[in-house]
Short mmCIF file of C-alpha atoms in Angstrom, two decimals:
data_model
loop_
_atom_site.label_atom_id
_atom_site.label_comp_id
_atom_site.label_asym_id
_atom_site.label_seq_id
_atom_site.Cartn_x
_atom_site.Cartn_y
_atom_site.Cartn_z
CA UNK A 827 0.00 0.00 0.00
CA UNK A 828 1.31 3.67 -1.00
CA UNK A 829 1.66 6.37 1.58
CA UNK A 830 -0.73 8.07 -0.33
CA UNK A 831 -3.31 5.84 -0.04
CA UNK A 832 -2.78 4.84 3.21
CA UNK A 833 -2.96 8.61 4.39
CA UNK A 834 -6.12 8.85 2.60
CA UNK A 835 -7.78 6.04 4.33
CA UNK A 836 -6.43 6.66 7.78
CA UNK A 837 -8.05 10.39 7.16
CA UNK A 838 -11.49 9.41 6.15
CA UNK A 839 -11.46 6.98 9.19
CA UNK A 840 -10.76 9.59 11.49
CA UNK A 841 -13.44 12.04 10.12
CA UNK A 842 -16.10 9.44 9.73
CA UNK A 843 -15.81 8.44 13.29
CA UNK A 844 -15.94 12.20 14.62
CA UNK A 845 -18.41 13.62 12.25
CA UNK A 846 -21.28 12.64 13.60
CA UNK A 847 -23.52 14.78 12.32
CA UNK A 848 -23.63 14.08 8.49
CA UNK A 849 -22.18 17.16 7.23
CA UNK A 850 -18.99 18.43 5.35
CA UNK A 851 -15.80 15.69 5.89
CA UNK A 852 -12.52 17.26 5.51
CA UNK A 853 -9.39 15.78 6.21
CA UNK A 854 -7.93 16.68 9.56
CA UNK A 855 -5.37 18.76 9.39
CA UNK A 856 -3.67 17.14 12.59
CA UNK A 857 -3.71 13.23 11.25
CA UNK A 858 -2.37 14.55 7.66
CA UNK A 859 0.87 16.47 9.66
CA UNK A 860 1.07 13.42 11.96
CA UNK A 861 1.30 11.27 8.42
CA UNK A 862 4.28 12.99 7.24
CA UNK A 863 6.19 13.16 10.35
CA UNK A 864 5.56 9.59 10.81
CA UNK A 865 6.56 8.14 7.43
CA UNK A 866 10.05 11.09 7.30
CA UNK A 867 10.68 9.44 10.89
CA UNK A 868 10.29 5.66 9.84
CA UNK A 869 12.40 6.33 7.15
CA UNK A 870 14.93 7.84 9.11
CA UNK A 871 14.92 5.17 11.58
CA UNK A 872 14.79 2.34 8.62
CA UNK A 873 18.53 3.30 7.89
CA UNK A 874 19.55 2.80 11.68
CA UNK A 875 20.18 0.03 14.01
CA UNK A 876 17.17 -2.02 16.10
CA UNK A 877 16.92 0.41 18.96
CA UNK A 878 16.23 3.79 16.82
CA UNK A 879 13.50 1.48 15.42
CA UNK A 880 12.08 0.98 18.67
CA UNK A 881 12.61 4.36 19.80
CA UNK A 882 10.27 5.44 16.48
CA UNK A 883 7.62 3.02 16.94
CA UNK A 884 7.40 4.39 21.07
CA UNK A 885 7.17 7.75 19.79
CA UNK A 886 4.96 7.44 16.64
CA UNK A 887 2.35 6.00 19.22
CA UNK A 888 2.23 8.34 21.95
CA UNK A 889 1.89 10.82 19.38
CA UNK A 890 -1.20 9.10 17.94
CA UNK A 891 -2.44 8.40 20.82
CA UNK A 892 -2.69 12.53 21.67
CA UNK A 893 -3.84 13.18 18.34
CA UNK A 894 -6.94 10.32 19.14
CA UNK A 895 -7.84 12.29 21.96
CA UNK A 896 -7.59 15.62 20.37
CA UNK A 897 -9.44 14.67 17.86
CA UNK A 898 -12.22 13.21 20.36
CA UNK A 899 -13.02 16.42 21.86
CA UNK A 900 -12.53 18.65 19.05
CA UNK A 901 -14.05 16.41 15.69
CA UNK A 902 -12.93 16.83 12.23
CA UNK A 903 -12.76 20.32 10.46
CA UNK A 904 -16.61 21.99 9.52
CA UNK A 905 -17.23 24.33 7.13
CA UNK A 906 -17.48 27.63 7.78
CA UNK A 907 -21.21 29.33 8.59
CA UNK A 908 -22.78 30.69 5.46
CA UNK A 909 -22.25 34.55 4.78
CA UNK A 910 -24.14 37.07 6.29
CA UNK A 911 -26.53 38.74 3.69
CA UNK A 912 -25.17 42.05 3.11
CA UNK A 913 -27.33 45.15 4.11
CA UNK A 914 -29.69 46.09 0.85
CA UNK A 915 -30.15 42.39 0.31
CA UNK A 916 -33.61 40.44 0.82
CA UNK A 917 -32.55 38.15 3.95
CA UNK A 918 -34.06 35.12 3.95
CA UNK A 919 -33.45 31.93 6.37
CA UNK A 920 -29.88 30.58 6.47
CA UNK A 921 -29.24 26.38 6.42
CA UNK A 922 -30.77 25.87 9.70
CA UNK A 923 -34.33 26.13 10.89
CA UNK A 924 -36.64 25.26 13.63
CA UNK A 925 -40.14 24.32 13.26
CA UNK A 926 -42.65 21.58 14.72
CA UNK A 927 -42.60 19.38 11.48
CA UNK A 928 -43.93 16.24 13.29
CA UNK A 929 -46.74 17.87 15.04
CA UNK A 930 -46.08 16.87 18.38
CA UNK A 931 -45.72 20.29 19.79
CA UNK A 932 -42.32 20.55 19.88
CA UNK A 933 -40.11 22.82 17.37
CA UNK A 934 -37.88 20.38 15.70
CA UNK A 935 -33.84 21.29 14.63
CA UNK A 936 -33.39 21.42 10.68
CA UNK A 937 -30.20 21.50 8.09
CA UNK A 938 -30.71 22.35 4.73
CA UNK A 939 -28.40 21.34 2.16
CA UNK A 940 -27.83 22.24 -1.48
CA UNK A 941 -25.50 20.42 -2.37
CA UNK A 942 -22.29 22.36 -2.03
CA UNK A 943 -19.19 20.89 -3.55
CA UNK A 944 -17.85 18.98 -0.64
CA UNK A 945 -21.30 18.89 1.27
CA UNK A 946 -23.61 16.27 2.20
CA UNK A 947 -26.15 15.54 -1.23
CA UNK A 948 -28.84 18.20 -1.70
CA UNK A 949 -31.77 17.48 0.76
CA UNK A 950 -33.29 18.24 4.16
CA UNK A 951 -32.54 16.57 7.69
CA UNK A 952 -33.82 16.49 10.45
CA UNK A 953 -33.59 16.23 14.43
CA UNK A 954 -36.75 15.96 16.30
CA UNK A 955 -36.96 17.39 19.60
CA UNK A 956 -38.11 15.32 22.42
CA UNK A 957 -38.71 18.26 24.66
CA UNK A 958 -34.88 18.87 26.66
CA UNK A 959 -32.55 18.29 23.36
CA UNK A 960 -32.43 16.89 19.88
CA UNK A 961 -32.28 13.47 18.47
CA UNK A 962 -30.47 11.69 15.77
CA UNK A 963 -30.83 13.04 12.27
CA UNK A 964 -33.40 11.80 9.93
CA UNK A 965 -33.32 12.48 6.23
CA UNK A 966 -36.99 14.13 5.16
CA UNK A 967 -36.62 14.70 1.51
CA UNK A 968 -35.83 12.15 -1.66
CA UNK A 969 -35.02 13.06 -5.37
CA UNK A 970 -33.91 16.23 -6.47
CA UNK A 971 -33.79 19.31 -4.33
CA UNK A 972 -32.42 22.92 -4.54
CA UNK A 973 -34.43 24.87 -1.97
CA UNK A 974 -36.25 28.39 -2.87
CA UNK A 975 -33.99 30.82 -4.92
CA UNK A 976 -35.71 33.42 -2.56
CA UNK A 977 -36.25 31.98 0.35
CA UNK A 978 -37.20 28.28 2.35
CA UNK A 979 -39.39 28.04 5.03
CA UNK A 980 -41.05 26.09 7.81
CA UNK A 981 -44.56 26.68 8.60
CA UNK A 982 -48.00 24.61 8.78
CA UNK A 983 -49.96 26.18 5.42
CA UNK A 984 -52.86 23.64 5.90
CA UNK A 985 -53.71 23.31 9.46
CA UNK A 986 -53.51 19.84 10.17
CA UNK A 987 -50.36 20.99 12.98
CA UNK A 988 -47.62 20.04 11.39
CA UNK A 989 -44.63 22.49 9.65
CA UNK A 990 -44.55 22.05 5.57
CA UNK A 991 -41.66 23.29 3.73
CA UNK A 992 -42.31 26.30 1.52
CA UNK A 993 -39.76 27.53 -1.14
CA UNK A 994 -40.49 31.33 -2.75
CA UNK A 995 -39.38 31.50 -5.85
CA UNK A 996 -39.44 34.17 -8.56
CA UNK A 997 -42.56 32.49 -10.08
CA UNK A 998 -44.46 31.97 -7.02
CA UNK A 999 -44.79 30.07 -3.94
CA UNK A 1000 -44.11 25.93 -3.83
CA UNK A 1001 -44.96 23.85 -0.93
CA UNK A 1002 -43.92 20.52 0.45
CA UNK A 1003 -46.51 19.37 2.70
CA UNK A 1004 -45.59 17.33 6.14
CA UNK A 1005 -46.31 14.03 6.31
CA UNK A 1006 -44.63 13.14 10.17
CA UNK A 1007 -41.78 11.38 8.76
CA UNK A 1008 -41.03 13.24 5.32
CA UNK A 1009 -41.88 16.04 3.32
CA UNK A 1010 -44.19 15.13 -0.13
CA UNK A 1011 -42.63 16.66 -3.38
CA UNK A 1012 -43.32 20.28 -4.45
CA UNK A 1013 -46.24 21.67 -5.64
CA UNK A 1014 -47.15 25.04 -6.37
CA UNK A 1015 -49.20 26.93 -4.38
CA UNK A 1016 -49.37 30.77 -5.78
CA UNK A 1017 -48.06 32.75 -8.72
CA UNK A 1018 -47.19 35.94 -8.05
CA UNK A 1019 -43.89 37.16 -5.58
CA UNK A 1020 -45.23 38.45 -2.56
CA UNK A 1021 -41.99 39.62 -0.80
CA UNK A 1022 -41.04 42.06 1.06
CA UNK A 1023 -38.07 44.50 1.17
CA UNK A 1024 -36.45 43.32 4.67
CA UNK A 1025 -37.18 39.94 4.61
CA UNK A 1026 -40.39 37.33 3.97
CA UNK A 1027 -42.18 35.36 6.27
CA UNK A 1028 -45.12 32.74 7.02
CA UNK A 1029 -46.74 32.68 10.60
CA UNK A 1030 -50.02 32.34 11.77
CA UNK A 1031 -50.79 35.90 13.12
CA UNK A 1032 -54.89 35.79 13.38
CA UNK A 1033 -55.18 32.31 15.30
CA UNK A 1034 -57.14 30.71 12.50
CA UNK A 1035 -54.11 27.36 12.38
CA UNK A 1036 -52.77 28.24 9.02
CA UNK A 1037 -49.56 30.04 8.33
CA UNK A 1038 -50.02 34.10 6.66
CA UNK A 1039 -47.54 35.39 4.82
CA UNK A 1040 -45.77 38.48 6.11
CA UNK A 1041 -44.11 41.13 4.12
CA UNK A 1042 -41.57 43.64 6.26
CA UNK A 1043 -41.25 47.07 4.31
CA UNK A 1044 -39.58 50.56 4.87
CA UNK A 1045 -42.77 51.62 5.72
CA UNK A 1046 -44.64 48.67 7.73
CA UNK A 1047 -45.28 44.81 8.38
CA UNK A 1048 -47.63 43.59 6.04
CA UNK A 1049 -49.72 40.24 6.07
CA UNK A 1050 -51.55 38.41 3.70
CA UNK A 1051 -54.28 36.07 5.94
CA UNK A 1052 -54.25 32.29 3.99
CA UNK A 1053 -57.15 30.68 3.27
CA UNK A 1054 -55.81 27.15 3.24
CA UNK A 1055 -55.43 27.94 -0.78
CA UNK A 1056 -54.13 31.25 -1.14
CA UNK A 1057 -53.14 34.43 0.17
CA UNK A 1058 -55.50 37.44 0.93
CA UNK A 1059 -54.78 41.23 0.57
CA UNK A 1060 -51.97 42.79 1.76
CA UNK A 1061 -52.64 44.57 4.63
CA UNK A 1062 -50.33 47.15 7.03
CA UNK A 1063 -50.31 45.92 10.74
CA UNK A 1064 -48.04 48.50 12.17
CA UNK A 1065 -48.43 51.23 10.06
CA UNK A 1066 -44.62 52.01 10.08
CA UNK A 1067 -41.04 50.50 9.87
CA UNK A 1068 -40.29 47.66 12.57
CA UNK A 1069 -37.02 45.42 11.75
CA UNK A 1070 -33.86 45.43 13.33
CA UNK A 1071 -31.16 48.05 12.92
CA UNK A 1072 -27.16 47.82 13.34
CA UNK A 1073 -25.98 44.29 11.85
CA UNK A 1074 -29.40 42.86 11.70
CA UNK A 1075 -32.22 43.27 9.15
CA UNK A 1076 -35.28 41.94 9.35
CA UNK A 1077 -38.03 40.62 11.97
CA UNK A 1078 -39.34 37.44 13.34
CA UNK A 1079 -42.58 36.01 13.79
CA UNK A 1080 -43.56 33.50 16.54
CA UNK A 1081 -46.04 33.15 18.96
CA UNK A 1082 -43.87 33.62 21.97
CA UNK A 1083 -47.25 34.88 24.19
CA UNK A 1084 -48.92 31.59 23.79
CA UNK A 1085 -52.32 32.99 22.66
CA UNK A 1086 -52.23 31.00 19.68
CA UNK A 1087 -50.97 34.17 17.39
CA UNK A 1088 -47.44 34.84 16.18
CA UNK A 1089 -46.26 38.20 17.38
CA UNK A 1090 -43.57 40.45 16.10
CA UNK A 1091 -40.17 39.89 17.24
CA UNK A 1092 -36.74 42.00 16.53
CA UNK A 1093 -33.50 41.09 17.41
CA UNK A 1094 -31.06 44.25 17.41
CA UNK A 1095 -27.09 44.65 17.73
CA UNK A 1096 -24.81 47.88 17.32
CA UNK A 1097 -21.43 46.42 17.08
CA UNK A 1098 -20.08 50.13 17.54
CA UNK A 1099 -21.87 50.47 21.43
CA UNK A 1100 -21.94 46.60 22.03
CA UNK A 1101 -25.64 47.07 23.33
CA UNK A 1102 -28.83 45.65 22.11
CA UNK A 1103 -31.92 43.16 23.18
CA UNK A 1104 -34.82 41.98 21.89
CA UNK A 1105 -38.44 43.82 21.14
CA UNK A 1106 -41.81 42.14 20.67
CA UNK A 1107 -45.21 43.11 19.39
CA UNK A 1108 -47.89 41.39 20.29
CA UNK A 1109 -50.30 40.28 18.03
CA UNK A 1110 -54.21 40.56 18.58
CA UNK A 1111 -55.06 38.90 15.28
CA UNK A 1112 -55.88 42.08 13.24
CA UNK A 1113 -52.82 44.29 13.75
CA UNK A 1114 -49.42 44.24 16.03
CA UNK A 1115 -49.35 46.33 19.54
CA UNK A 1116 -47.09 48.65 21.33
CA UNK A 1117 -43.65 47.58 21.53
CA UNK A 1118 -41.97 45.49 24.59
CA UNK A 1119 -38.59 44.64 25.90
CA UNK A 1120 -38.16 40.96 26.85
CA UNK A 1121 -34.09 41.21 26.02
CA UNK A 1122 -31.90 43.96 27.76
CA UNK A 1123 -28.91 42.94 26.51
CA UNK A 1124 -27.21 41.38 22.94
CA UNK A 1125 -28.24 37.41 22.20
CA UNK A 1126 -27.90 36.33 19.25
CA UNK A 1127 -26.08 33.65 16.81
CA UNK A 1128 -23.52 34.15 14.32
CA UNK A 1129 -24.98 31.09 12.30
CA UNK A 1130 -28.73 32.62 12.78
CA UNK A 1131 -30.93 33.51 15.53
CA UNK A 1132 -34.36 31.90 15.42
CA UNK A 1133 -37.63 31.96 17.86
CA UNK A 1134 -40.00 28.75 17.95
CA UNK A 1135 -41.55 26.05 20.48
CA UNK A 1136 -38.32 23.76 21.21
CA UNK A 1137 -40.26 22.97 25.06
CA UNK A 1138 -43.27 22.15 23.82
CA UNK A 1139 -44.53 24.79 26.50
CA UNK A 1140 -46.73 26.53 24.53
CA UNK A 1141 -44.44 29.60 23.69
CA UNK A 1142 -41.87 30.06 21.55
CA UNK A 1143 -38.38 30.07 22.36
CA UNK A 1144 -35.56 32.22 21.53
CA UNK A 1145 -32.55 30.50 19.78
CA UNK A 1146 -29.10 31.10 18.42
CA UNK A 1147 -27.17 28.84 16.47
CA UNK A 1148 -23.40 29.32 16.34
CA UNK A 1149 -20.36 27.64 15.05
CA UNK A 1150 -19.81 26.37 18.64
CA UNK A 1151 -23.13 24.65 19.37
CA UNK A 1152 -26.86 25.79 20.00
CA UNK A 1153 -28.28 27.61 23.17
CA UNK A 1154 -32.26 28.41 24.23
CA UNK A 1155 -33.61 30.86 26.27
CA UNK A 1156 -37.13 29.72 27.59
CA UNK A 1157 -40.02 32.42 26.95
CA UNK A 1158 -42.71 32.22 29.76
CA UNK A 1159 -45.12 34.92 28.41
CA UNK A 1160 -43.68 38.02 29.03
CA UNK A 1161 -39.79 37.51 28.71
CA UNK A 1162 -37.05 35.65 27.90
CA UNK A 1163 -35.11 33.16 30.55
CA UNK A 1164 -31.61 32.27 31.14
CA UNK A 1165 -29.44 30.67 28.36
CA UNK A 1166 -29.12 26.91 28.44
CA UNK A 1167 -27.10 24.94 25.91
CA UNK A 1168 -29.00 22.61 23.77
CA UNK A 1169 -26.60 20.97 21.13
CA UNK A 1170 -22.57 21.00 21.52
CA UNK A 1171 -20.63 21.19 18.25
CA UNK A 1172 -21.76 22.72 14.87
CA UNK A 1173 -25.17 21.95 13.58
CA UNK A 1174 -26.19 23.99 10.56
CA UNK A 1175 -26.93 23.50 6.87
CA UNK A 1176 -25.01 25.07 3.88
CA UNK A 1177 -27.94 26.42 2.16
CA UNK A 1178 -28.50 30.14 1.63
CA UNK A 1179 -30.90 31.79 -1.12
CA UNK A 1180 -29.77 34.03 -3.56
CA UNK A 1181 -29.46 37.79 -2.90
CA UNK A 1182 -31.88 39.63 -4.32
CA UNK A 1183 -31.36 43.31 -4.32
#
């Protein structure tokens, strides 16, 4: 066997035994330098008498033995997060998502991949929530997949309580409707592009137990009630601007009041004064009220920062996914708890729409 291929194979070992969680495997940096050394060494030692021999062998093992347990806590290398929309861009969600897509009450973790050169195949996966973390992966979609050029989502369109996907694309609308265990193949729901300049979303803001679509503007939130087929008019619910300011653009929607009705949620950070929090509007299903603080101080991701159900107590959550792992904060109605960390290690997807300007 060449050095070559034996460096290969030792490599892929090592990464498929520390990635665990499906996504990009790159060669360790550590086992490749360890490789080299090694082989230079043996060599060496090759043209020397018995002992240097055994003095390489004792050596070449402790050193694998530290690089085993390096490579234990740390894992193999992981891509880096996607890039942060730049401001004038149409944000839209980033590879990872949270959502109750089994219907059990509980927001669910989800990756979305595009197939990236180097990434897992194109495709959504998924780790249910069972109420205090989340489980293994599960893979939720078969046959071709490229996600919305504007945007993917998570949201129950039909009412029957579970999250469908929903891709907006420059022709319209397409949904992939929830079965439990898998999402059914696309179909498309609207034709025209109802989006919005900071960002479009899909919550249910009257109560009724379907997801609206929500349209943040310069000049106000708009939503479009569904009707389990279609959209309604657009209509202004705050009758003027509410999205974040500094490095964040854009709103949230969640019901983090547990009336049944997704409120209004922004997440703001100046990076110049290191201050920020979180606001939220309440929503009393025919417009958004006066503005609260339920965050004094900066939380947020540098993956994504996302607000949904992960307890299963009714409210939803506030969550931030970074490179480093994911933490919660529990809402109970009128703010937002301590942190508490929920997944250690990396857990996002590489997919990221298209920049629309």
């Amino acid at each position: 066997m060449s050095s070559s291929i034996s460096k290969r194979m030792l490599t892929r070992s090592f990464c498929r035994d520390f990635s665990k969680d499906g996504f990009r495997i790159l060669e360790p940096l550590p086992i490749v330098a360890f490789l080299n050394f090694s082989a230079g060494f043996q060599n060496s030692a090759e043209k020397h008498t018995r002992k240097s021999k055994m003095i390489y062998f004792k050596a070449v093992s402790k050193l694998a033995l530290l690089l085993i347990t390096l490579l234990s806590l740390t894992g193999c290398d992981y891509p880096p997060p996607p890039t942060v929309t730049p401001v004038g861009c149409i944000p839209s969600p980033l590879g990872t998502q949270f959502a109750d897509v089994t219907g059990d009450g509980k927001a669910d973790a989800i990756a979305i991949n595009v197939g990236t050169a180097g990434a897992p195949p194109a495709g959504i996966t998924v780790r249910r929530s069972d109420g205090s973390k989340f489980l293994a992966n599960e893979s939720w979609t078969t046959g071709p997949f490229s996600g919305g050029t504007l945007g993917t989502y998570f949201a129950d369109v039909n009412g029957d309580g579970k999250a469908d996907e929903i891709e907006v694309n420059s022709d319209g609308e397409y949904v992939r409707l929830s079965t439990g265990s898998s999402f059914d193949p696309a179909v498309k729901w609207s034709d025209p592009v109802y989006d919005g300049i900071q960002g479009t979303y899909f919550a249910d803001v009257n109560g009724d137990g379907k997801a609206d679509i929500i349209a943040v503007k310069s000049d106000g939130v708009y939503v479009g009630l569904s009707t389990g087929s279609s959209f309604g008019p657009s209509v202004n619910w705050t009758n003027g601007a509410y999205y974040g300011s500094g490095n964040t653009q854009g709103a949230y929607f969640a019901d983090v009041t547990g009336d049944g009705k997704a409120d209004a949620i922004v997440d703001n950070f100046d990076p110049t004064t290191n201050t920020g929090g979180i606001t939220v509007r309440r929503s009393d299903g025919t417009q958004f009220l006066d503005i609260e603080s339920w965050i004094t101080n900066p939380y947020y991701g540098n993956v994504g920062t996302y607000f949904a159900d992960v307890t299963g107590g009714g409210n939803a959550d506030a969550i931030t996914v970074n490179t480093s792992g994911v933490t919660v904060r529990r809402s109970d109605g009128t703010q937002f708890l301590g942190i508490e960390s929920w997944i250690t290690g990396p857990f996002y997807g590489d997919y990221h729409a298209n920049c629309i300007q």
